[in-house]
C-alpha positions as a Markdown table, in Angstrom:
| # | Residue | x | y | z |
|---|---|---|---|---|
| 1 | Unk | -81.4 | 26.7 | 89.7 |
| 2 | Unk | -84.0 | 28.7 | 88.5 |
| 3 | Unk | -86.0 | 28.8 | 91.5 |
| 4 | Unk | -82.6 | 30.0 | 93.4 |
| 5 | Unk | -82.1 | 32.8 | 91.3 |
| 6 | Unk | -85.6 | 33.8 | 90.8 |
| 7 | Unk | -85.1 | 35.5 | 87.4 |
| 8 | Unk | -86.3 | 34.9 | 83.7 |
| 9 | Unk | -84.0 | 31.8 | 82.8 |
| 10 | Unk | -84.6 | 29.7 | 80.0 |
| 11 | Unk | -83.0 | 26.2 | 80.3 |
| 12 | Unk | -83.1 | 24.4 | 77.2 |
| 13 | Unk | -81.9 | 20.6 | 75.9 |
| 14 | Unk | -82.6 | 21.5 | 72.3 |
| 15 | Unk | -83.3 | 24.9 | 71.3 |
| 16 | Unk | -86.0 | 25.7 | 68.6 |
| 17 | Unk | -87.1 | 28.7 | 67.2 |
| 18 | Unk | -90.9 | 27.5 | 67.2 |
| 19 | Unk | -90.6 | 27.8 | 70.9 |
| 20 | Unk | -90.1 | 31.2 | 70.4 |
| 21 | Unk | -93.1 | 31.7 | 68.5 |
| 22 | Unk | -95.3 | 30.4 | 71.4 |
| 23 | Unk | -94.8 | 34.1 | 72.9 |
| 24 | Unk | -92.6 | 34.2 | 75.7 |
| 25 | Unk | -89.3 | 35.6 | 74.5 |
| 26 | Unk | -87.8 | 37.8 | 77.3 |
| 27 | Unk | -85.2 | 35.7 | 79.1 |
| 28 | Unk | -82.1 | 37.3 | 80.9 |
| 29 | Unk | -80.2 | 34.1 | 80.6 |
| 30 | Unk | -80.4 | 31.2 | 78.5 |
| 31 | Unk | -78.8 | 27.9 | 79.8 |
| 32 | Unk | -78.0 | 24.9 | 77.2 |
| 33 | Unk | -76.3 | 22.0 | 76.9 |
| 34 | Unk | -74.0 | 21.2 | 74.0 |
| 35 | Unk | -76.0 | 18.8 | 71.7 |
| 36 | Unk | -74.7 | 15.4 | 71.8 |
| 37 | Unk | -75.0 | 15.2 | 67.7 |
| 38 | Unk | -72.9 | 18.1 | 66.5 |
| 39 | Unk | -74.8 | 18.2 | 63.4 |
| 40 | Unk | -77.6 | 19.9 | 65.2 |
| 41 | Unk | -75.5 | 22.7 | 66.3 |
| 42 | Unk | -76.4 | 24.8 | 63.6 |
| 43 | Unk | -79.9 | 24.9 | 65.0 |
| 44 | Unk | -78.4 | 26.3 | 68.1 |
| 45 | Unk | -76.7 | 29.5 | 66.3 |
| 46 | Unk | -79.9 | 30.3 | 64.4 |
| 47 | Unk | -81.8 | 30.0 | 67.7 |
| 48 | Unk | -79.4 | 32.4 | 69.3 |
| 49 | Unk | -79.3 | 34.8 | 66.7 |
| 50 | Unk | -83.0 | 34.9 | 66.6 |
| 51 | Unk | -83.5 | 35.4 | 70.4 |
| 52 | Unk | -80.5 | 38.1 | 70.6 |
| 53 | Unk | -82.4 | 40.1 | 67.9 |
| 54 | Unk | -85.2 | 40.2 | 70.2 |
| 55 | Unk | -83.2 | 40.8 | 73.4 |
| 56 | Unk | -79.6 | 41.8 | 72.7 |
| 57 | Unk | -78.7 | 41.9 | 76.7 |
| 58 | Unk | -79.4 | 38.1 | 76.8 |
| 59 | Unk | -76.5 | 36.1 | 78.2 |
| 60 | Unk | -75.8 | 32.7 | 77.6 |
| 61 | Unk | -74.2 | 29.6 | 79.1 |
| 62 | Unk | -73.2 | 26.5 | 77.6 |
| 63 | Unk | -72.6 | 23.0 | 79.4 |
| 64 | Unk | -70.3 | 20.8 | 78.1 |
| 65 | Unk | -69.2 | 17.7 | 78.9 |
| 66 | Unk | -66.4 | 16.8 | 76.3 |
| 67 | Unk | -63.5 | 19.1 | 75.7 |
| 68 | Unk | -61.9 | 19.5 | 72.2 |
| 69 | Unk | -60.9 | 22.0 | 69.8 |
| 70 | Unk | -63.9 | 21.2 | 67.7 |
| 71 | Unk | -66.5 | 21.7 | 70.7 |
| 72 | Unk | -64.8 | 24.8 | 71.5 |
| 73 | Unk | -64.7 | 26.4 | 67.8 |
| 74 | Unk | -68.5 | 25.5 | 67.6 |
| 75 | Unk | -69.3 | 27.0 | 70.7 |
| 76 | Unk | -67.3 | 30.0 | 69.8 |
| 77 | Unk | -69.4 | 30.7 | 66.8 |
| 78 | Unk | -72.2 | 31.1 | 69.4 |
| 79 | Unk | -70.6 | 33.7 | 71.3 |
| 80 | Unk | -71.5 | 32.4 | 75.0 |
| 81 | Unk | -70.9 | 34.7 | 77.6 |
| 82 | Unk | -69.7 | 31.6 | 79.6 |
| 83 | Unk | -68.9 | 27.9 | 79.0 |
| 84 | Unk | -69.0 | 25.4 | 82.1 |
| 85 | Unk | -68.3 | 21.9 | 82.5 |
| 86 | Unk | -71.6 | 19.6 | 83.3 |
| 87 | Unk | -69.7 | 18.2 | 86.3 |
| 88 | Unk | -69.0 | 21.6 | 88.0 |
| 89 | Unk | -70.4 | 21.9 | 91.6 |
| 90 | Unk | -73.7 | 23.8 | 92.2 |
| 91 | Unk | -72.3 | 26.6 | 94.0 |
| 92 | Unk | -69.9 | 27.6 | 91.2 |
| 93 | Unk | -73.0 | 27.5 | 88.6 |
| 94 | Unk | -75.0 | 29.4 | 90.9 |
| 95 | Unk | -72.1 | 32.2 | 91.0 |
| 96 | Unk | -71.9 | 31.9 | 87.1 |
| 97 | Unk | -75.7 | 32.5 | 86.6 |
| 98 | Unk | -75.8 | 35.5 | 89.1 |
| 99 | Unk | -72.8 | 37.0 | 87.7 |
| 100 | Unk | -74.5 | 36.8 | 84.3 |
| 101 | Unk | -77.7 | 38.0 | 85.3 |
| 102 | Unk | -76.3 | 41.0 | 87.1 |
| 103 | Unk | -74.6 | 41.7 | 83.6 |
| 104 | Unk | -71.1 | 41.2 | 85.3 |
| 105 | Unk | -68.0 | 39.4 | 83.6 |
| 106 | Unk | -68.3 | 36.2 | 85.1 |
| 107 | Unk | -65.0 | 35.3 | 87.1 |
| 108 | Unk | -63.1 | 32.5 | 85.4 |
| 109 | Unk | -61.2 | 30.9 | 88.9 |
| 110 | Unk | -60.2 | 28.0 | 86.5 |
| 111 | Unk | -64.1 | 26.9 | 86.0 |
| 112 | Unk | -64.6 | 28.6 | 82.5 |
| 113 | Unk | -63.1 | 26.5 | 79.5 |
| 114 | Unk | -60.8 | 28.4 | 77.3 |
| 115 | Unk | -59.2 | 31.3 | 77.9 |
| 116 | Unk | -57.2 | 31.1 | 74.7 |
| 117 | Unk | -59.5 | 31.7 | 71.7 |
| 118 | Unk | -60.3 | 28.5 | 69.7 |
| 119 | Unk | -59.7 | 28.3 | 66.0 |
| 120 | Unk | -62.3 | 29.9 | 64.1 |
| 121 | Unk | -63.7 | 27.5 | 61.4 |
| 122 | Unk | -66.0 | 29.0 | 58.7 |
| 123 | Unk | -69.7 | 28.1 | 58.3 |
| 124 | Unk | -68.8 | 26.2 | 55.1 |
| 125 | Unk | -66.6 | 23.9 | 57.5 |
| 126 | Unk | -69.0 | 23.4 | 60.1 |
| 127 | Unk | -71.7 | 22.4 | 57.6 |
| 128 | Unk | -69.2 | 19.8 | 55.8 |
| 129 | Unk | -68.2 | 18.7 | 59.5 |
| 130 | Unk | -71.6 | 18.5 | 61.0 |
| 131 | Unk | -72.6 | 16.5 | 57.7 |
| 132 | Unk | -69.6 | 14.1 | 57.9 |
| 133 | Unk | -70.6 | 13.4 | 61.6 |
| 134 | Unk | -74.2 | 12.0 | 60.4 |
| 135 | Unk | -71.9 | 9.3 | 58.8 |
| 136 | Unk | -72.4 | 10.9 | 55.3 |
| 137 | Unk | -70.3 | 10.0 | 52.3 |
| 138 | Unk | -68.6 | 12.9 | 50.5 |
| 139 | Unk | -70.6 | 12.1 | 47.4 |
| 140 | Unk | -74.1 | 12.4 | 49.2 |
| 141 | Unk | -72.8 | 15.6 | 51.4 |
| 142 | Unk | -71.6 | 17.0 | 48.1 |
| 143 | Unk | -75.1 | 16.3 | 46.3 |
| 144 | Unk | -77.0 | 17.6 | 49.0 |
| 145 | Unk | -75.0 | 20.8 | 49.3 |
| 146 | Unk | -74.9 | 21.5 | 45.6 |
| 147 | Unk | -70.8 | 21.4 | 45.8 |
| 148 | Unk | -68.1 | 19.9 | 44.3 |
| 149 | Unk | -66.7 | 16.9 | 46.2 |
| 150 | Unk | -63.2 | 18.5 | 45.9 |
| 151 | Unk | -64.8 | 21.3 | 48.0 |
| 152 | Unk | -65.8 | 19.0 | 50.8 |
| 153 | Unk | -62.5 | 17.9 | 50.8 |
| 154 | Unk | -61.0 | 21.2 | 50.8 |
| 155 | Unk | -63.1 | 22.1 | 53.8 |
| 156 | Unk | -62.3 | 19.0 | 55.7 |
| 157 | Unk | -58.7 | 19.8 | 54.9 |
| 158 | Unk | -58.9 | 23.3 | 56.1 |
| 159 | Unk | -60.7 | 22.5 | 59.4 |
| 160 | Unk | -57.9 | 19.8 | 59.8 |
| 161 | Unk | -55.3 | 22.2 | 59.6 |
| 162 | Unk | -56.8 | 24.9 | 62.0 |
| 163 | Unk | -56.9 | 22.1 | 64.7 |
| 164 | Unk | -53.5 | 20.9 | 64.0 |
| 165 | Unk | -54.6 | 17.5 | 62.4 |
| 166 | Unk | -52.1 | 16.0 | 60.0 |
| 167 | Unk | -55.0 | 14.3 | 57.9 |
| 168 | Unk | -58.6 | 13.6 | 57.5 |
| 169 | Unk | -58.6 | 10.4 | 59.2 |
| 170 | Unk | -57.4 | 12.1 | 62.5 |
| 171 | Unk | -60.3 | 14.6 | 61.9 |
| 172 | Unk | -62.9 | 12.0 | 61.4 |
| 173 | Unk | -61.6 | 10.4 | 64.8 |
| 174 | Unk | -62.1 | 13.6 | 66.5 |
| 175 | Unk | -65.8 | 13.9 | 65.4 |
| 176 | Unk | -66.5 | 10.1 | 66.0 |
| 177 | Unk | -65.4 | 11.2 | 69.8 |
| 178 | Unk | -68.0 | 13.5 | 70.3 |
């Protein structure tokens, strides 16, 4: 893909701010895979904030393989310019990348996910959900985050409501399926 477009494109499986400190920070497009472990997603957010501070015109494209309201909510916090299924055909990916590089709004044609805005979860809810994804207990999460266990339960309940889930068990099932 990079050779086809002949542009400054950065393809990352796992972004790291340390990578940016190695010198080259001018890219026109960043292509990233959604992490297999959602508790790593906060690193993605920090990376994108840092690189956008260096280059506000940079475009971002996320590839995802599992679609869920939780994945879409997490990605929405990263403010990507486009989201594509990993199984998408090469010509569709090429057209999407080209449109992003030319600073055009990508044409959906049914290829981008989510024309409807996903539920926005708070940073606190994200942190708690990511910690839960690590299979941590409520008490250990509360200790690590210096929060009361009831606050952890509150974040879980609020996130559950935003996803239309009746209880925490269903939320935990959704996290486990990622």
